[in-house]
Amino acid sequence: MRTPGVARIIAAQLLARFPSGMLSLAILLHVERVHDSYGAAGLVLAATSIGQGIAGPLTSRWMGRWGMRPVLLLTITVCAAAVTTIALVEMPVVLYMLVALIAGLSYPPVQPAVRTIYPKMVTSRQLTPLFSLDASAQELIWIGGPVIATFVSTQISTVLGILLAVIFLLAGGVWFVASPEVGRIRIPRTKRSFGTVMKRPPVLLVTAVGFLMIAAAAAVEAGVVATFGHGGPEAGFVLAIWALGSLASGLALGHLPVSQWSLPRRTGMLFVGLALATFSQDFWWMTISLLVSSIGFAPALAVMFATVSASVRFSDTAEAYGWVGTGQLIGAAVGSALAGFLIDSAGPVGAFWTGGAFAAACVLVATLFRRASPDLRGREAGPIADTEPVALPPT
């Protein structure tokens, strides 16, 4: 944090990404109020997620072609306009879905941008701890975002709940874009075709592990809400403690060197905690179980970010992070959907079975394919430099 610009970049990107923790709940509550249907609200949210999933690697790749600032300013403007339209204009469900799709397609690629910038801001020794700090700090989005969105939407107005997210998006986005580091760092234009970066085993591994890990988390979140219902604050307390535990573990373990066994060990802690949660839905048992699982959550994300950074050329870094983000978005959707089906058929414990199964698969994949992950002990975690032949004049 003493490195010039690091604190500013972390704060700006957190503010710009804060709507990620707000918009789902705010839009859900708003569309449900307008159409008196959670099914309709779910369709609108699905359209948003589909848009984000498609746009993730695409807009990230654009930053290498047109520069970070133009792409970020364009996406921030379009996304803010689309989300504001959802808040202020009452429409049929189909039109809500269309506007939500536009909002998802234009969601600013701040996360790929900042993780592309980090290797150019700090030394190689500091990079893995910085990724860990970033993974920990993003838990603040999932602690504060849902609380603010729910309170404002239920106690004041659903319109204001969405507009508040737009304010965060614009303020944080402009602050991030105006940061000197964003203008100073230029991503080289990649010469490889779209999607080629996914042929690299480390990127494929991280995308698969991210999909399974976030699917497990989404299933457990659904299970916590289903266990305690909407009548009390217990679900909010459990999820907040889970996020705080992840934040603390990321800060505590961020200095550890990354080896090929780091990802299996850290996802293993996630699995142990989620497996324990299947034995009882008592408040304290669930809280302690999820605290155990949180020991591996942010540290595993930090390993994944460092793995991508050390495994691809600098020109491909943003696109690679875009694909990883798309995998996580798909994981969240699949995990929530499967958990919902099992909650209907087996009760809340079905969601914890789902989360435990995804976590077990996550550990299995991370272990079987650990050799695809680079051993970063004693070596730089920064991206591979882009090089090309240089024509020399005849002598």
PDB file of N, CA and C in Angstrom, residues 13-87:
ATOM      1  N   GLN A  13     -11.171   1.214  -8.007  1.00  0.00           N
ATOM      2  CA  GLN A  13     -11.791   0.055  -8.656  1.00  0.00           C
ATOM      3  C   GLN A  13     -12.831  -0.605  -7.754  1.00  0.00           C
ATOM      4  N   LEU A  14     -12.639  -0.546  -6.431  1.00  0.00           N
ATOM      5  CA  LEU A  14     -13.663  -1.081  -5.533  1.00  0.00           C
ATOM      6  C   LEU A  14     -14.949  -0.266  -5.631  1.00  0.00           C
ATOM      7  N   LEU A  15     -14.813   1.060  -5.684  1.00  0.00           N
ATOM      8  CA  LEU A  15     -15.988   1.915  -5.805  1.00  0.00           C
ATOM      9  C   LEU A  15     -16.684   1.678  -7.146  1.00  0.00           C
ATOM     10  N   ALA A  16     -15.905   1.534  -8.225  1.00  0.00           N
ATOM     11  CA  ALA A  16     -16.493   1.299  -9.548  1.00  0.00           C
ATOM     12  C   ALA A  16     -17.184  -0.055  -9.629  1.00  0.00           C
ATOM     13  N   ARG A  17     -16.676  -1.052  -8.902  1.00  0.00           N
ATOM     14  CA  ARG A  17     -17.253  -2.402  -8.934  1.00  0.00           C
ATOM     15  C   ARG A  17     -18.308  -2.607  -7.852  1.00  0.00           C
ATOM     16  N   PHE A  18     -18.517  -1.617  -6.990  1.00  0.00           N
ATOM     17  CA  PHE A  18     -19.475  -1.771  -5.900  1.00  0.00           C
ATOM     18  C   PHE A  18     -20.887  -2.120  -6.388  1.00  0.00           C
ATOM     19  N   PRO A  19     -21.321  -1.591  -7.544  1.00  0.00           N
ATOM     20  CA  PRO A  19     -22.650  -1.984  -8.046  1.00  0.00           C
ATOM     21  C   PRO A  19     -22.810  -3.482  -8.269  1.00  0.00           C
ATOM     22  N   SER A  20     -21.696  -4.227  -8.417  1.00  0.00           N
ATOM     23  CA  SER A  20     -21.810  -5.680  -8.582  1.00  0.00           C
ATOM     24  C   SER A  20     -22.525  -6.318  -7.395  1.00  0.00           C
ATOM     25  N   GLY A  21     -22.323  -5.754  -6.215  1.00  0.00           N
ATOM     26  CA  GLY A  21     -22.979  -6.274  -5.021  1.00  0.00           C
ATOM     27  C   GLY A  21     -24.354  -5.688  -4.776  1.00  0.00           C
ATOM     28  N   MET A  22     -24.761  -4.709  -5.581  1.00  0.00           N
ATOM     29  CA  MET A  22     -26.026  -4.021  -5.361  1.00  0.00           C
ATOM     30  C   MET A  22     -27.086  -4.316  -6.413  1.00  0.00           C
ATOM     31  N   LEU A  23     -26.661  -4.396  -7.685  1.00  0.00           N
ATOM     32  CA  LEU A  23     -27.636  -4.360  -8.771  1.00  0.00           C
ATOM     33  C   LEU A  23     -28.560  -5.570  -8.798  1.00  0.00           C
ATOM     34  N   SER A  24     -28.045  -6.759  -8.512  1.00  0.00           N
ATOM     35  CA  SER A  24     -28.900  -7.944  -8.579  1.00  0.00           C
ATOM     36  C   SER A  24     -30.099  -7.807  -7.653  1.00  0.00           C
ATOM     37  N   LEU A  25     -29.836  -7.469  -6.392  1.00  0.00           N
ATOM     38  CA  LEU A  25     -30.931  -7.326  -5.434  1.00  0.00           C
ATOM     39  C   LEU A  25     -31.814  -6.127  -5.765  1.00  0.00           C
ATOM     40  N   ALA A  26     -31.187  -5.012  -6.137  1.00  0.00           N
ATOM     41  CA  ALA A  26     -31.961  -3.805  -6.420  1.00  0.00           C
ATOM     42  C   ALA A  26     -32.893  -4.020  -7.615  1.00  0.00           C
ATOM     43  N   ILE A  27     -32.388  -4.624  -8.687  1.00  0.00           N
ATOM     44  CA  ILE A  27     -33.219  -4.885  -9.870  1.00  0.00           C
ATOM     45  C   ILE A  27     -34.278  -5.935  -9.549  1.00  0.00           C
ATOM     46  N   LEU A  28     -33.908  -6.963  -8.792  1.00  0.00           N
ATOM     47  CA  LEU A  28     -34.865  -7.996  -8.399  1.00  0.00           C
ATOM     48  C   LEU A  28     -36.059  -7.379  -7.672  1.00  0.00           C
ATOM     49  N   LEU A  29     -35.767  -6.545  -6.676  1.00  0.00           N
ATOM     50  CA  LEU A  29     -36.840  -5.933  -5.886  1.00  0.00           C
ATOM     51  C   LEU A  29     -37.663  -4.961  -6.724  1.00  0.00           C
ATOM     52  N   HIS A  30     -36.988  -4.236  -7.631  1.00  0.00           N
ATOM     53  CA  HIS A  30     -37.703  -3.241  -8.445  1.00  0.00           C
ATOM     54  C   HIS A  30     -38.649  -3.908  -9.444  1.00  0.00           C
ATOM     55  N   VAL A  31     -38.158  -4.888 -10.203  1.00  0.00           N
ATOM     56  CA  VAL A  31     -39.000  -5.547 -11.209  1.00  0.00           C
ATOM     57  C   VAL A  31     -40.120  -6.334 -10.532  1.00  0.00           C
ATOM     58  N   GLU A  32     -39.830  -6.934  -9.381  1.00  0.00           N
ATOM     59  CA  GLU A  32     -40.887  -7.647  -8.649  1.00  0.00           C
ATOM     60  C   GLU A  32     -41.978  -6.683  -8.204  1.00  0.00           C
ATOM     61  N   ARG A  33     -41.586  -5.480  -7.786  1.00  0.00           N
ATOM     62  CA  ARG A  33     -42.584  -4.481  -7.368  1.00  0.00           C
ATOM     63  C   ARG A  33     -43.431  -4.031  -8.548  1.00  0.00           C
ATOM     64  N   VAL A  34     -42.788  -3.833  -9.708  1.00  0.00           N
ATOM     65  CA  VAL A  34     -43.508  -3.347 -10.885  1.00  0.00           C
ATOM     66  C   VAL A  34     -44.462  -4.407 -11.428  1.00  0.00           C
ATOM     67  N   HIS A  35     -43.991  -5.654 -11.531  1.00  0.00           N
ATOM     68  CA  HIS A  35     -44.776  -6.711 -12.181  1.00  0.00           C
ATOM     69  C   HIS A  35     -45.347  -7.733 -11.197  1.00  0.00           C
ATOM     70  N   ASP A  36     -45.043  -7.566  -9.911  1.00  0.00           N
ATOM     71  CA  ASP A  36     -45.566  -8.465  -8.879  1.00  0.00           C
ATOM     72  C   ASP A  36     -45.244  -9.923  -9.209  1.00  0.00           C
ATOM     73  N   SER A  37     -43.997 -10.157  -9.628  1.00  0.00           N
ATOM     74  CA  SER A  37     -43.596 -11.512 -10.023  1.00  0.00           C
ATOM     75  C   SER A  37     -42.091 -11.677  -9.856  1.00  0.00           C
ATOM     76  N   TYR A  38     -41.706 -12.636  -9.009  1.00  0.00           N
ATOM     77  CA  TYR A  38     -40.288 -12.945  -8.878  1.00  0.00           C
ATOM     78  C   TYR A  38     -39.779 -13.669 -10.128  1.00  0.00           C
ATOM     79  N   GLY A  39     -40.668 -14.390 -10.809  1.00  0.00           N
ATOM     80  CA  GLY A  39     -40.277 -15.048 -12.048  1.00  0.00           C
ATOM     81  C   GLY A  39     -39.840 -14.041 -13.091  1.00  0.00           C
ATOM     82  N   ALA A  40     -40.613 -12.961 -13.227  1.00  0.00           N
ATOM     83  CA  ALA A  40     -40.255 -11.901 -14.171  1.00  0.00           C
ATOM     84  C   ALA A  40     -38.930 -11.254 -13.785  1.00  0.00           C
ATOM     85  N   ALA A  41     -38.753 -11.016 -12.489  1.00  0.00           N
ATOM     86  CA  ALA A  41     -37.503 -10.416 -12.017  1.00  0.00           C
ATOM     87  C   ALA A  41     -36.321 -11.336 -12.306  1.00  0.00           C
ATOM     88  N   GLY A  42     -36.539 -12.648 -12.146  1.00  0.00           N
ATOM     89  CA  GLY A  42     -35.475 -13.604 -12.431  1.00  0.00           C
ATOM     90  C   GLY A  42     -35.071 -13.599 -13.897  1.00  0.00           C
ATOM     91  N   LEU A  43     -36.047 -13.450 -14.788  1.00  0.00           N
ATOM     92  CA  LEU A  43     -35.748 -13.381 -16.215  1.00  0.00           C
ATOM     93  C   LEU A  43     -34.900 -12.148 -16.542  1.00  0.00           C
ATOM     94  N   VAL A  44     -35.216 -11.036 -15.910  1.00  0.00           N
ATOM     95  CA  VAL A  44     -34.451  -9.808 -16.144  1.00  0.00           C
ATOM     96  C   VAL A  44     -33.014  -9.974 -15.654  1.00  0.00           C
ATOM     97  N   LEU A  45     -32.844 -10.582 -14.473  1.00  0.00           N
ATOM     98  CA  LEU A  45     -31.501 -10.811 -13.954  1.00  0.00           C
ATOM     99  C   LEU A  45     -30.730 -11.786 -14.835  1.00  0.00           C
ATOM    100  N   ALA A  46     -31.422 -12.797 -15.363  1.00  0.00           N
ATOM    101  CA  ALA A  46     -30.761 -13.750 -16.254  1.00  0.00           C
ATOM    102  C   ALA A  46     -30.241 -13.047 -17.504  1.00  0.00           C
ATOM    103  N   ALA A  47     -31.043 -12.120 -18.036  1.00  0.00           N
ATOM    104  CA  ALA A  47     -30.607 -11.363 -19.219  1.00  0.00           C
ATOM    105  C   ALA A  47     -29.351 -10.546 -18.907  1.00  0.00           C
ATOM    106  N   THR A  48     -29.293  -9.961 -17.712  1.00  0.00           N
ATOM    107  CA  THR A  48     -28.108  -9.197 -17.305  1.00  0.00           C
ATOM    108  C   THR A  48     -26.879 -10.098 -17.242  1.00  0.00           C
ATOM    109  N   SER A  49     -27.034 -11.272 -16.626  1.00  0.00           N
ATOM    110  CA  SER A  49     -25.912 -12.197 -16.479  1.00  0.00           C
ATOM    111  C   SER A  49     -25.423 -12.708 -17.834  1.00  0.00           C
ATOM    112  N   ILE A  50     -26.366 -12.998 -18.743  1.00  0.00           N
ATOM    113  CA  ILE A  50     -25.982 -13.450 -20.086  1.00  0.00           C
ATOM    114  C   ILE A  50     -25.161 -12.365 -20.792  1.00  0.00           C
ATOM    115  N   GLY A  51     -25.615 -11.128 -20.674  1.00  0.00           N
ATOM    116  CA  GLY A  51     -24.879 -10.020 -21.284  1.00  0.00           C
ATOM    117  C   GLY A  51     -23.476  -9.888 -20.720  1.00  0.00           C
ATOM    118  N   GLN A  52     -23.341  -9.970 -19.398  1.00  0.00           N
ATOM    119  CA  GLN A  52     -22.026  -9.874 -18.775  1.00  0.00           C
ATOM    120  C   GLN A  52     -21.121 -11.025 -19.206  1.00  0.00           C
ATOM    121  N   GLY A  53     -21.696 -12.222 -19.282  1.00  0.00           N
ATOM    122  CA  GLY A  53     -20.902 -13.377 -19.674  1.00  0.00           C
ATOM    123  C   GLY A  53     -20.359 -13.263 -21.083  1.00  0.00           C
ATOM    124  N   ILE A  54     -21.181 -12.736 -21.995  1.00  0.00           N
ATOM    125  CA  ILE A  54     -20.741 -12.562 -23.387  1.00  0.00           C
ATOM    126  C   ILE A  54     -19.694 -11.463 -23.485  1.00  0.00           C
ATOM    127  N   ALA A  55     -19.928 -10.366 -22.763  1.00  0.00           N
ATOM    128  CA  ALA A  55     -19.091  -9.180 -22.925  1.00  0.00           C
ATOM    129  C   ALA A  55     -17.737  -9.308 -22.245  1.00  0.00           C
ATOM    130  N   GLY A  56     -17.631 -10.116 -21.162  1.00  0.00           N
ATOM    131  CA  GLY A  56     -16.409 -10.167 -20.368  1.00  0.00           C
ATOM    132  C   GLY A  56     -15.129 -10.245 -21.174  1.00  0.00           C
ATOM    133  N   PRO A  57     -14.898 -11.329 -21.925  1.00  0.00           N
ATOM    134  CA  PRO A  57     -13.643 -11.423 -22.696  1.00  0.00           C
ATOM    135  C   PRO A  57     -13.592 -10.470 -23.884  1.00  0.00           C
ATOM    136  N   LEU A  58     -14.768 -10.081 -24.411  1.00  0.00           N
ATOM    137  CA  LEU A  58     -14.795  -9.239 -25.609  1.00  0.00           C
ATOM    138  C   LEU A  58     -14.362  -7.810 -25.300  1.00  0.00           C
ATOM    139  N   THR A  59     -15.007  -7.178 -24.306  1.00  0.00           N
ATOM    140  CA  THR A  59     -14.636  -5.805 -23.967  1.00  0.00           C
ATOM    141  C   THR A  59     -13.236  -5.743 -23.370  1.00  0.00           C
ATOM    142  N   SER A  60     -12.815  -6.821 -22.687  1.00  0.00           N
ATOM    143  CA  SER A  60     -11.451  -6.857 -22.162  1.00  0.00           C
ATOM    144  C   SER A  60     -10.441  -6.844 -23.307  1.00  0.00           C
ATOM    145  N   ARG A  61     -10.742  -7.582 -24.366  1.00  0.00           N
ATOM    146  CA  ARG A  61      -9.854  -7.621 -25.529  1.00  0.00           C
ATOM    147  C   ARG A  61      -9.817  -6.266 -26.227  1.00  0.00           C
ATOM    148  N   TRP A  62     -10.953  -5.571 -26.238  1.00  0.00           N
ATOM    149  CA  TRP A  62     -11.000  -4.253 -26.887  1.00  0.00           C
ATOM    150  C   TRP A  62      -9.992  -3.279 -26.272  1.00  0.00           C
ATOM    151  N   MET A  63      -9.696  -3.462 -24.965  1.00  0.00           N
ATOM    152  CA  MET A  63      -8.786  -2.529 -24.307  1.00  0.00           C
ATOM    153  C   MET A  63      -7.399  -2.576 -24.921  1.00  0.00           C
ATOM    154  N   GLY A  64      -7.011  -3.725 -25.491  1.00  0.00           N
ATOM    155  CA  GLY A  64      -5.734  -3.803 -26.178  1.00  0.00           C
ATOM    156  C   GLY A  64      -5.768  -3.177 -27.557  1.00  0.00           C
ATOM    157  N   ARG A  65      -6.959  -3.042 -28.125  1.00  0.00           N
ATOM    158  CA  ARG A  65      -7.088  -2.470 -29.462  1.00  0.00           C
ATOM    159  C   ARG A  65      -7.263  -0.956 -29.426  1.00  0.00           C
ATOM    160  N   TRP A  66      -8.123  -0.491 -28.540  1.00  0.00           N
ATOM    161  CA  TRP A  66      -8.440   0.948 -28.511  1.00  0.00           C
ATOM    162  C   TRP A  66      -7.939   1.664 -27.256  1.00  0.00           C
ATOM    163  N   GLY A  67      -7.392   0.933 -26.320  1.00  0.00           N
ATOM    164  CA  GLY A  67      -6.923   1.556 -25.087  1.00  0.00           C
ATOM    165  C   GLY A  67      -7.930   1.407 -23.966  1.00  0.00           C
ATOM    166  N   MET A  68      -7.436   1.421 -22.739  1.00  0.00           N
ATOM    167  CA  MET A  68      -8.314   1.214 -21.591  1.00  0.00           C
ATOM    168  C   MET A  68      -9.307   2.353 -21.393  1.00  0.00           C
ATOM    169  N   ARG A  69      -8.834   3.574 -21.478  1.00  0.00           N
ATOM    170  CA  ARG A  69      -9.725   4.703 -21.179  1.00  0.00           C
ATOM    171  C   ARG A  69     -10.912   4.797 -22.142  1.00  0.00           C
ATOM    172  N   PRO A  70     -10.716   4.734 -23.463  1.00  0.00           N
ATOM    173  CA  PRO A  70     -11.881   4.809 -24.361  1.00  0.00           C
ATOM    174  C   PRO A  70     -12.900   3.697 -24.117  1.00  0.00           C
ATOM    175  N   VAL A  71     -12.415   2.465 -23.938  1.00  0.00           N
ATOM    176  CA  VAL A  71     -13.341   1.344 -23.722  1.00  0.00           C
ATOM    177  C   VAL A  71     -14.079   1.495 -22.400  1.00  0.00           C
ATOM    178  N   LEU A  72     -13.369   1.873 -21.348  1.00  0.00           N
ATOM    179  CA  LEU A  72     -14.002   2.033 -20.039  1.00  0.00           C
ATOM    180  C   LEU A  72     -15.029   3.166 -20.052  1.00  0.00           C
ATOM    181  N   LEU A  73     -14.676   4.293 -20.672  1.00  0.00           N
ATOM    182  CA  LEU A  73     -15.622   5.422 -20.726  1.00  0.00           C
ATOM    183  C   LEU A  73     -16.870   5.049 -21.527  1.00  0.00           C
ATOM    184  N   LEU A  74     -16.693   4.359 -22.647  1.00  0.00           N
ATOM    185  CA  LEU A  74     -17.836   3.949 -23.463  1.00  0.00           C
ATOM    186  C   LEU A  74     -18.747   3.003 -22.675  1.00  0.00           C
ATOM    187  N   THR A  75     -18.173   1.972 -22.073  1.00  0.00           N
ATOM    188  CA  THR A  75     -18.998   0.990 -21.358  1.00  0.00           C
ATOM    189  C   THR A  75     -19.656   1.594 -20.126  1.00  0.00           C
ATOM    190  N   ILE A  76     -18.942   2.453 -19.406  1.00  0.00           N
ATOM    191  CA  ILE A  76     -19.538   3.109 -18.231  1.00  0.00           C
ATOM    192  C   ILE A  76     -20.753   3.930 -18.642  1.00  0.00           C
ATOM    193  N   THR A  77     -20.622   4.687 -19.734  1.00  0.00           N
ATOM    194  CA  THR A  77     -21.720   5.554 -20.193  1.00  0.00           C
ATOM    195  C   THR A  77     -22.937   4.739 -20.612  1.00  0.00           C
ATOM    196  N   VAL A  78     -22.709   3.712 -21.437  1.00  0.00           N
ATOM    197  CA  VAL A  78     -23.834   2.904 -21.931  1.00  0.00           C
ATOM    198  C   VAL A  78     -24.483   2.132 -20.794  1.00  0.00           C
ATOM    199  N   CYS A  79     -23.680   1.547 -19.920  1.00  0.00           N
ATOM    200  CA  CYS A  79     -24.224   0.762 -18.808  1.00  0.00           C
ATOM    201  C   CYS A  79     -25.026   1.646 -17.861  1.00  0.00           C
ATOM    202  N   ALA A  80     -24.492   2.826 -17.528  1.00  0.00           N
ATOM    203  CA  ALA A  80     -25.210   3.735 -16.639  1.00  0.00           C
ATOM    204  C   ALA A  80     -26.546   4.157 -17.245  1.00  0.00           C
ATOM    205  N   ALA A  81     -26.562   4.419 -18.561  1.00  0.00           N
ATOM    206  CA  ALA A  81     -27.808   4.816 -19.226  1.00  0.00           C
ATOM    207  C   ALA A  81     -28.823   3.675 -19.195  1.00  0.00           C
ATOM    208  N   ALA A  82     -28.360   2.436 -19.447  1.00  0.00           N
ATOM    209  CA  ALA A  82     -29.278   1.289 -19.461  1.00  0.00           C
ATOM    210  C   ALA A  82     -29.854   1.023 -18.081  1.00  0.00           C
ATOM    211  N   VAL A  83     -29.006   1.057 -17.060  1.00  0.00           N
ATOM    212  CA  VAL A  83     -29.491   0.788 -15.695  1.00  0.00           C
ATOM    213  C   VAL A  83     -30.428   1.898 -15.235  1.00  0.00           C
ATOM    214  N   THR A  84     -30.130   3.145 -15.587  1.00  0.00           N
ATOM    215  CA  THR A  84     -31.023   4.262 -15.241  1.00  0.00           C
ATOM    216  C   THR A  84     -32.384   4.085 -15.908  1.00  0.00           C
ATOM    217  N   THR A  85     -32.397   3.597 -17.146  1.00  0.00           N
ATOM    218  CA  THR A  85     -33.664   3.337 -17.843  1.00  0.00           C
ATOM    219  C   THR A  85     -34.487   2.290 -17.100  1.00  0.00           C
ATOM    220  N   ILE A  86     -33.826   1.233 -16.615  1.00  0.00           N
ATOM    221  CA  ILE A  86     -34.540   0.214 -15.840  1.00  0.00           C
ATOM    222  C   ILE A  86     -35.182   0.836 -14.611  1.00  0.00           C
ATOM    223  N   ALA A  87     -34.487   1.783 -13.978  1.00  0.00           N
ATOM    224  CA  ALA A  87     -35.003   2.401 -12.751  1.00  0.00           C
ATOM    225  C   ALA A  87     -36.166   3.353 -13.017  1.00  0.00           C
TER     226      ALA A  87
END
